[in-house]
Coordinates of C-alpha atoms in Angstrom, one line a residue:
X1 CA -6.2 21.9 8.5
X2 CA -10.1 22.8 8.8
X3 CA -12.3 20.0 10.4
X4 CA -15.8 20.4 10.7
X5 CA -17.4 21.1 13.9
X6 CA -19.5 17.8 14.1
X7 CA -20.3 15.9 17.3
X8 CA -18.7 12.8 18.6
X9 CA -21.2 10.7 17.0
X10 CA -21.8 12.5 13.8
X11 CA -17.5 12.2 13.6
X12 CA -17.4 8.1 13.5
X13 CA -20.8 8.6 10.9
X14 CA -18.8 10.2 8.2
X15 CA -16.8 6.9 8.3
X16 CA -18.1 4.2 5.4
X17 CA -19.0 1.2 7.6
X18 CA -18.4 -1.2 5.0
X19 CA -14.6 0.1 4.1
X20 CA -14.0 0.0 8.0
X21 CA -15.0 -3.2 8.1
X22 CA -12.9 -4.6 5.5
X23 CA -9.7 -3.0 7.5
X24 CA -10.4 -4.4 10.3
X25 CA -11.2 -7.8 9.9
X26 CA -7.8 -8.5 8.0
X27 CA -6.0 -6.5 11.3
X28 CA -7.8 -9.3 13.6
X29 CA -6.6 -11.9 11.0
X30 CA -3.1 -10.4 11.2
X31 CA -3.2 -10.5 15.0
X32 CA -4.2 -14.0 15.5
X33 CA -1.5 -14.9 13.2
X34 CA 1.5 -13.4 14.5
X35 CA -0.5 -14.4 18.3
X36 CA -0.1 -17.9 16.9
X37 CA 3.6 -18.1 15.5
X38 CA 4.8 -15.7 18.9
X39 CA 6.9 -18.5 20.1
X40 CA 8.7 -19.3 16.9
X41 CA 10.6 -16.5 16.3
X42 CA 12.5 -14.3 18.8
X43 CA 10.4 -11.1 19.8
X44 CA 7.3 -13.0 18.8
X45 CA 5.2 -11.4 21.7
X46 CA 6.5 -8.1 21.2
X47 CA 5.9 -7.8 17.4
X48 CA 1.9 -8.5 18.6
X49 CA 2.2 -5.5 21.2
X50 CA 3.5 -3.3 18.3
X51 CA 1.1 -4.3 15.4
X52 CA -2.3 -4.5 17.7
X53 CA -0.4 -0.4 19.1
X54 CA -0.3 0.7 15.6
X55 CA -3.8 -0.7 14.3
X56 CA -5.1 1.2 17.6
X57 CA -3.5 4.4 16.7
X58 CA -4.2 3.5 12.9
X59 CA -8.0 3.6 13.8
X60 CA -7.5 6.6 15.7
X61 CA -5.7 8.4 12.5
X62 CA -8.8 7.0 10.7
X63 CA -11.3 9.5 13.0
X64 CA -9.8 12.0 12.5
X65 CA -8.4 12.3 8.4
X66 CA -12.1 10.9 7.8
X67 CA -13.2 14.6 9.5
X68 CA -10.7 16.9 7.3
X69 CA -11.3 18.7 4.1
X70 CA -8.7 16.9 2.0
X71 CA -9.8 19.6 -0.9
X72 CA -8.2 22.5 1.3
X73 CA -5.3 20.5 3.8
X74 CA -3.9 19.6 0.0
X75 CA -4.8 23.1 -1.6
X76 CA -3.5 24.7 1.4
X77 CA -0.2 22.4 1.7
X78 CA 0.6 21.4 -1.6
X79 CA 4.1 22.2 -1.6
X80 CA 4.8 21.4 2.0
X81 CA 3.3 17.9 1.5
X82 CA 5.1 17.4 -1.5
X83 CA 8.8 18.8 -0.3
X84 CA 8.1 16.6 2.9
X85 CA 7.5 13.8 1.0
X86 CA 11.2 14.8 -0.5
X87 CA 13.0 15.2 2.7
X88 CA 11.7 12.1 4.3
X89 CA 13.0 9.7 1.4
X90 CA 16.5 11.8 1.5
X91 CA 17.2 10.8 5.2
X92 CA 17.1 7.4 4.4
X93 CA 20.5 8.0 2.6
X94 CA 22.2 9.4 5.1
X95 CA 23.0 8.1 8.2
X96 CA 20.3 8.3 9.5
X97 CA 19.2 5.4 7.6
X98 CA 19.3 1.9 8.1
X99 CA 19.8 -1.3 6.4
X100 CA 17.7 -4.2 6.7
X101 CA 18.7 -6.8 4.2
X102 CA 19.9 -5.9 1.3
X103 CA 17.6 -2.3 1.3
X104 CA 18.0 0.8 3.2
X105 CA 14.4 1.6 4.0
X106 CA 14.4 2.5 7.9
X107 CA 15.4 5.7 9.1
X108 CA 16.0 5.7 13.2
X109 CA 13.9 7.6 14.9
X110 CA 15.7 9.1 18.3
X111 CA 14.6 7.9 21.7
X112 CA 12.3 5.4 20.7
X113 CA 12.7 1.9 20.3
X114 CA 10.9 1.7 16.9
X115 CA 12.2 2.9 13.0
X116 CA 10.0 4.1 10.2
X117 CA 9.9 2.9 6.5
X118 CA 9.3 6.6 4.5
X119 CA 8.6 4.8 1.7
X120 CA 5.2 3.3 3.0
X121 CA 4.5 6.5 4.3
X122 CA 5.5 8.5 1.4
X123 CA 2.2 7.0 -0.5
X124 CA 0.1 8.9 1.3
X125 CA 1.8 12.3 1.0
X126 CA 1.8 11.0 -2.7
X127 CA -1.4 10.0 -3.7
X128 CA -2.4 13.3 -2.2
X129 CA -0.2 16.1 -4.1
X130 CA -0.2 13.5 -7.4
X131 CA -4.0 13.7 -7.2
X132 CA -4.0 17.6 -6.7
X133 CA -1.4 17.7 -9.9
X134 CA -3.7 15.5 -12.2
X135 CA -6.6 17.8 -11.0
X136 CA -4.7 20.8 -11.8
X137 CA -4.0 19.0 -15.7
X138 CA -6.6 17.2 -16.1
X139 CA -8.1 19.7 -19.3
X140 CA -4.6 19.1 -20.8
X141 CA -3.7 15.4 -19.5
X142 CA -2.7 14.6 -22.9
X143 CA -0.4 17.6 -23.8
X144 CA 3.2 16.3 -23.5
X145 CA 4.0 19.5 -21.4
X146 CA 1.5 18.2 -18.8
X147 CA 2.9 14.9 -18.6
X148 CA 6.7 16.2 -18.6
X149 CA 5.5 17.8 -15.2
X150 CA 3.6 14.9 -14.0
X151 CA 6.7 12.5 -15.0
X152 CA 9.1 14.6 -13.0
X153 CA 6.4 14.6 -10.5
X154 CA 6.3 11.0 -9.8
X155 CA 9.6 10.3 -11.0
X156 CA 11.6 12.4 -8.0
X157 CA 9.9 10.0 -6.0
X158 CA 10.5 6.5 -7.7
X159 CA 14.2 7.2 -8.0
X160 CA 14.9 8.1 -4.4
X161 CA 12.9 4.5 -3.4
X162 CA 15.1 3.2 -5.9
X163 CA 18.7 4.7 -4.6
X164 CA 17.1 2.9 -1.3
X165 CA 17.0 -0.7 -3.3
X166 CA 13.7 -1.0 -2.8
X167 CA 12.3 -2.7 -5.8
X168 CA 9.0 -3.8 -4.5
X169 CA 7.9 -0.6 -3.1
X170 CA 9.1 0.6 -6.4
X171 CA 7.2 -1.4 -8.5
X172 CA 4.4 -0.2 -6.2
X173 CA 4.8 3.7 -7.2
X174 CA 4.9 2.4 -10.8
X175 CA 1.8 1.0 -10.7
X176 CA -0.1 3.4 -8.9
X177 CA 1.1 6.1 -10.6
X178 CA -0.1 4.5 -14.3
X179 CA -3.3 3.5 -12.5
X180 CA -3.8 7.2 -11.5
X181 CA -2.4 8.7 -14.7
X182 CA -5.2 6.0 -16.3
X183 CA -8.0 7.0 -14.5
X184 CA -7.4 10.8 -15.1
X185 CA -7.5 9.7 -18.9
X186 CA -4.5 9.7 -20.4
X187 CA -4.1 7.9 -23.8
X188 CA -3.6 5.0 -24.0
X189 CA -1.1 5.6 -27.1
X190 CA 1.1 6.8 -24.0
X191 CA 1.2 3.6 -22.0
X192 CA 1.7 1.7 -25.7
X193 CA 4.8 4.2 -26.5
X194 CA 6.1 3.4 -22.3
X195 CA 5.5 -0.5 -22.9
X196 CA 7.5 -0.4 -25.8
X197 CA 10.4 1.8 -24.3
X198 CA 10.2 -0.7 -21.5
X199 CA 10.7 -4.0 -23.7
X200 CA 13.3 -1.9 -25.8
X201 CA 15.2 -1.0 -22.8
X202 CA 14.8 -4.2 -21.1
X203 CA 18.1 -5.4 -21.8
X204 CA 20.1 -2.3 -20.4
X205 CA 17.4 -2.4 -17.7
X206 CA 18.3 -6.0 -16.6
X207 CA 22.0 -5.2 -16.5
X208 CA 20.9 -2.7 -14.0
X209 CA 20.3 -4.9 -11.4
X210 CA 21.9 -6.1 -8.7
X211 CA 22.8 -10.4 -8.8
X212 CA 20.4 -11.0 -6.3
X213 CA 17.4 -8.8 -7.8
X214 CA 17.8 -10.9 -10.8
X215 CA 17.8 -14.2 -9.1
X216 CA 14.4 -12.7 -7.2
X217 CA 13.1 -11.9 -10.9
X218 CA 14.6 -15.8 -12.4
X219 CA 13.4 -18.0 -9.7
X220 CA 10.3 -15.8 -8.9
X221 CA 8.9 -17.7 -11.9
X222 CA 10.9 -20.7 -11.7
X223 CA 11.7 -21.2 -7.8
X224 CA 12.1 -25.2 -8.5
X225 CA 15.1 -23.8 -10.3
X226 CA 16.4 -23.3 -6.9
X227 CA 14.5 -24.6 -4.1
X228 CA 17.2 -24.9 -1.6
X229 CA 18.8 -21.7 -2.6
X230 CA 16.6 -17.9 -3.8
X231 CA 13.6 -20.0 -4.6
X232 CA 13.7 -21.5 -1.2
X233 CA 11.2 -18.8 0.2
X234 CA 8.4 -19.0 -2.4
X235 CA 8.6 -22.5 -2.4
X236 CA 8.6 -23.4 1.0
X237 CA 5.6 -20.8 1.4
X238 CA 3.7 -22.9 -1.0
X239 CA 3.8 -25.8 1.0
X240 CA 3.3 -24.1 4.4
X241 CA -0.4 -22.9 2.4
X242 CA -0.7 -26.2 0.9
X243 CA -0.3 -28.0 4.1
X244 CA -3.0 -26.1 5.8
X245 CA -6.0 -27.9 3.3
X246 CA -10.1 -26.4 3.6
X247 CA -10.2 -25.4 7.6
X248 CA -6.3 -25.2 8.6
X249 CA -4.0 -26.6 11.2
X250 CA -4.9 -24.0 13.8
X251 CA -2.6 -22.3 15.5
X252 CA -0.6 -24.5 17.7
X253 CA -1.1 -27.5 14.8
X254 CA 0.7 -25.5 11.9
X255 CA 4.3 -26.2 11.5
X256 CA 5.1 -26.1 7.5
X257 CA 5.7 -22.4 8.1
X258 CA 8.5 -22.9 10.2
X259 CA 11.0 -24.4 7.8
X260 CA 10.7 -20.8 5.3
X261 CA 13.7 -18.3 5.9
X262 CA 13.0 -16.4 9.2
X263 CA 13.7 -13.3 7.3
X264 CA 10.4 -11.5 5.8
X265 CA 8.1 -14.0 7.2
X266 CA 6.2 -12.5 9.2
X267 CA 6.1 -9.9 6.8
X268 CA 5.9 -10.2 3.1
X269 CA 5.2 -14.1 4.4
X270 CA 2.3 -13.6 6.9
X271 CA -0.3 -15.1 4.2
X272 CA 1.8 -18.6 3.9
X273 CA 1.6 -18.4 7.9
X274 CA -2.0 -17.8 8.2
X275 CA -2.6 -20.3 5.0
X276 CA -1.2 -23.1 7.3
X277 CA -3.1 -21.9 10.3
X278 CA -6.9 -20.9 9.2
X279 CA -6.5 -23.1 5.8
X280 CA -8.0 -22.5 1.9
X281 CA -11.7 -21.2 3.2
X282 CA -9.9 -18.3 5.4
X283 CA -7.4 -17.4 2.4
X284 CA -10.3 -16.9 0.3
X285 CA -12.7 -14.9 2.7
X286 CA -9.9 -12.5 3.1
X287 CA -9.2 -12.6 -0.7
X288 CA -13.0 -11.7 -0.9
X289 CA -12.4 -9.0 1.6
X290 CA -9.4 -7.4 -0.3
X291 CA -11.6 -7.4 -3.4
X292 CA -14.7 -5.5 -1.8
X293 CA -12.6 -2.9 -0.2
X294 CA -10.7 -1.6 -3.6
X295 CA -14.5 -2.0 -5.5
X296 CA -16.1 -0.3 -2.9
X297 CA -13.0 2.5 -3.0
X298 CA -13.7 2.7 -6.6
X299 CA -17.5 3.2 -6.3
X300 CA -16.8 5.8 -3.7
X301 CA -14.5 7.3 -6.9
X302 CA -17.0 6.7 -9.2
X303 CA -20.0 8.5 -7.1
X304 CA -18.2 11.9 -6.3
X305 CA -18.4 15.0 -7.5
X306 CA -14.8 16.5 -7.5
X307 CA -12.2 15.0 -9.9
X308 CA -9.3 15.5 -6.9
X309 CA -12.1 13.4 -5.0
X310 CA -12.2 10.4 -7.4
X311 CA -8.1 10.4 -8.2
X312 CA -7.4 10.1 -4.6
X313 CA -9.8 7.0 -4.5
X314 CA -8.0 5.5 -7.6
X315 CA -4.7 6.0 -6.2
X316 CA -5.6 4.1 -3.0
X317 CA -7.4 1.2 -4.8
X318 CA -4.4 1.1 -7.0
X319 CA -2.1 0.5 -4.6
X320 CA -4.4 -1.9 -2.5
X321 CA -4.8 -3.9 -5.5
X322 CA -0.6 -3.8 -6.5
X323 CA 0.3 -5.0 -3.4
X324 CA -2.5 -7.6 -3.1
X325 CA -1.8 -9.3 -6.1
X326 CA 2.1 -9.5 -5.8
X327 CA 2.1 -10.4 -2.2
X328 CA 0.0 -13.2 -2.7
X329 CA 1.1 -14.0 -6.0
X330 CA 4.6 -14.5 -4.5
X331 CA 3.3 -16.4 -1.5
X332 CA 2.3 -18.8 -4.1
X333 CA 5.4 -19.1 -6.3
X334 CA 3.6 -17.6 -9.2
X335 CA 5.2 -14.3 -9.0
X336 CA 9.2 -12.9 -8.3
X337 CA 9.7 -12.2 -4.6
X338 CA 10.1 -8.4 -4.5
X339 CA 9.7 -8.0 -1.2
X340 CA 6.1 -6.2 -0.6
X341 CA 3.9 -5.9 2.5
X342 CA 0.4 -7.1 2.9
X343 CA -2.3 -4.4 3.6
X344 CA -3.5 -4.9 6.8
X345 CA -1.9 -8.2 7.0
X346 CA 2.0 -8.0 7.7
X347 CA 3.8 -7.1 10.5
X348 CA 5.0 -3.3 10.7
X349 CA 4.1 -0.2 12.4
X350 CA 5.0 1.6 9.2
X351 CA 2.8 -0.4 6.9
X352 CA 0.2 -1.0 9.2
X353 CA -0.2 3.0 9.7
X354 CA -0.3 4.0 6.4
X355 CA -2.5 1.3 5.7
X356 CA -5.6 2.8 7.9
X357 CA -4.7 6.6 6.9
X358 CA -5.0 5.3 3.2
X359 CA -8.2 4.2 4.0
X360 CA -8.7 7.4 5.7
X361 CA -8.6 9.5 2.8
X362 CA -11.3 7.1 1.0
X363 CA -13.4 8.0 4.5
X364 CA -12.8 11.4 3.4
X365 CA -13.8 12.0 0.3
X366 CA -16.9 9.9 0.9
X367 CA -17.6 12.4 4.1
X368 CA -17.1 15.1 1.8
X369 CA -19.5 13.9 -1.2
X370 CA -22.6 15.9 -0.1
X371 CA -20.6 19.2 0.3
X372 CA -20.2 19.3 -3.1
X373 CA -23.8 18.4 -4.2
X374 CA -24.1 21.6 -6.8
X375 CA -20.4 21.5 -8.2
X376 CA -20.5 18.5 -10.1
X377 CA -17.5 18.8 -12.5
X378 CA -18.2 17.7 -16.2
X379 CA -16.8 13.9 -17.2

């Protein structure tokens, strides 16, 4: 990959203070929250070690993916991204891969005491060669031989996160690949025609899934249907963010939190823990904070010159705001618990990681905006 030769300082310029801000104060957030529930749950102290190590080394990735081309690493490597993309989400089947819960998202990674979720890191890789493909289209987005290519394209990848049982992360690729396929201007008589397929199909669809996906889907809505049994999580969660009224319990004073299902707390959960903690006012600054980083990632989109440039940004911004909305929808009973992180805010190296390089491709294409200052391409 070519990086420019810039100096140390002129490196951490091409960064755009305001998205780097927006990642960061949500990492801090995410710190003091697992910092404060350490003691609770077995490993506690270890889990901070490992998220503050990968929001180091996410910052780090940040430097240095903020300093590359994208245009020509993705020109260049199309196919290799692409077929690693592939390979990484085929180990997860074999044995290689492990289970955690009802999903087999971790593949073990020799001699280190750590394992890596391919599907989080597979949006990267994605958003990248998906945003090269809709370049490569884009005079013909509407031609159905175009989008035969891009639905092959993106499905390869949604059906291998589905063989892992991963309906979240899923749901995740869906969206962000409508939200890209939107933004590069596809009809909208296409997403009509998918809509109705979907609501046509639902039925056979529903069938599909496994008991417990279902009961995620029924009591997601309704978890007072259940509240001892699959709704147990969502509503517990509700009360843990309830409890913590304007200001929060603090850290030591919060204890609603406890009585949720250890499994995915500290995870998908981390926003009823830090509800309870910091209280309504801190749930909403970092609400506010979520919202300027995907409109700022969508001015950067907006502002640029290149059409590879601007559907990277989308892509990012679409999956920011997926995952956003879910996460805390489900945190709040209001949505079916599918089992998705928070950016920047639940625990995991893997999530945490792709987070920043995410991120990182914004700080890209916004370092890259002047190089293109006589090649604006027509709207």
């Amino acid at each position: 990959m070519k990086i420019s030769a810039y100096s140390i300082r002129e490196r951490f310029r091409r960064i755009d203070p305001i998205l780097l801000l927006c990642s960061v104060i949500p990492t801090l957030f995410s710190l003091l929250t697992l910092f404060g529930c350490r003691d609770v749950y077995v490993g506690g102290t270890k889990r901070v070690v490992i998220q503050f190590a990968a929001a180091v080394l996410g910052m780090m990735i940040t430097v240095v993916i903020a300093n590359l081309d994208y245009e020509y690493a993705v020109t260049k490597l199309f196919w290799g991204i692409f077929a690693f993309s592939v390979v990484l989400l085929v180990l997860v089947l074999t044995p290689l891969g492990t289970s955690e819960g009802t999903n087999q998202s971790y593949i073990v990674i020799p001699f280190l005491p750590v394992n890596l979720q391919p599907s989080e890191v597979v949006k990267f890789s994605f958003i990248l060669t998906f945003a090269k493909h809709l370049d490569l289209v884009k005079a013909k987005i509407n031609h159905p031989g175009s989008l035969l290519g891009l639905g092959l394209h993106a499905g390869l990848i949604i059906v291998l996160v589905l063989l892992e049982k991963d309906l979240g992360v899923a749901l995740v690729y869906i969206a962000l690949t409508a939200i890209m396929l939107f933004g590069a201007g596809l009809s909208l008589w296409y997403f009509a025609g998918a809509i109705g397929a979907v609501v046509l199909a639902a039925p056979y669809l529903w069938s599909m899934l496994a008991t417990h996906q279902q009961e995620r889907i029924i009591y997601g809505f309704r978890p007072d249907l259940d509240p001892l049994g699959a709704g147990m999580h969502a509503m517990t969660s509700k009360a843990a963010i309830a409890s913590g009224g304007l200001f929060g319990r603090g850290m030591s004073g919060a204890v609603a939190y406890q009585s949720m299902p250890t499994k995915g707390t500290y995870t998908d959960f981390i926003f009823a823990i830090f509800g309870e903690m910091f209280g309504f006012f801190a749930c909403f600054l970092l609400i506010v904070i979520y919202a300027v980083m995907i409109i700022r990632t969508l001015h950067i989109a907006r502002r640029h010159r290149k059409d590879m440039g601007s559907f990277i940004c989308i892509g990012v911004a679409g999956v920011l705001l997926a995952q956003v909305l879910e996460n805390i929808g489900m945190c709040l009973a209001m949505l079916p618990v599918v089992g998705i992180t928070l950016p920047f805010m639940s625990y995991g190296g893997s999530s945490m990681l792709t987070n920043y390089a995410l991120l990182a491709l914004v700080h890209s294409v916004h370092a890259n905006r002047n190089k293109y200052y006589f090649e604006r391409e027509p709207s």
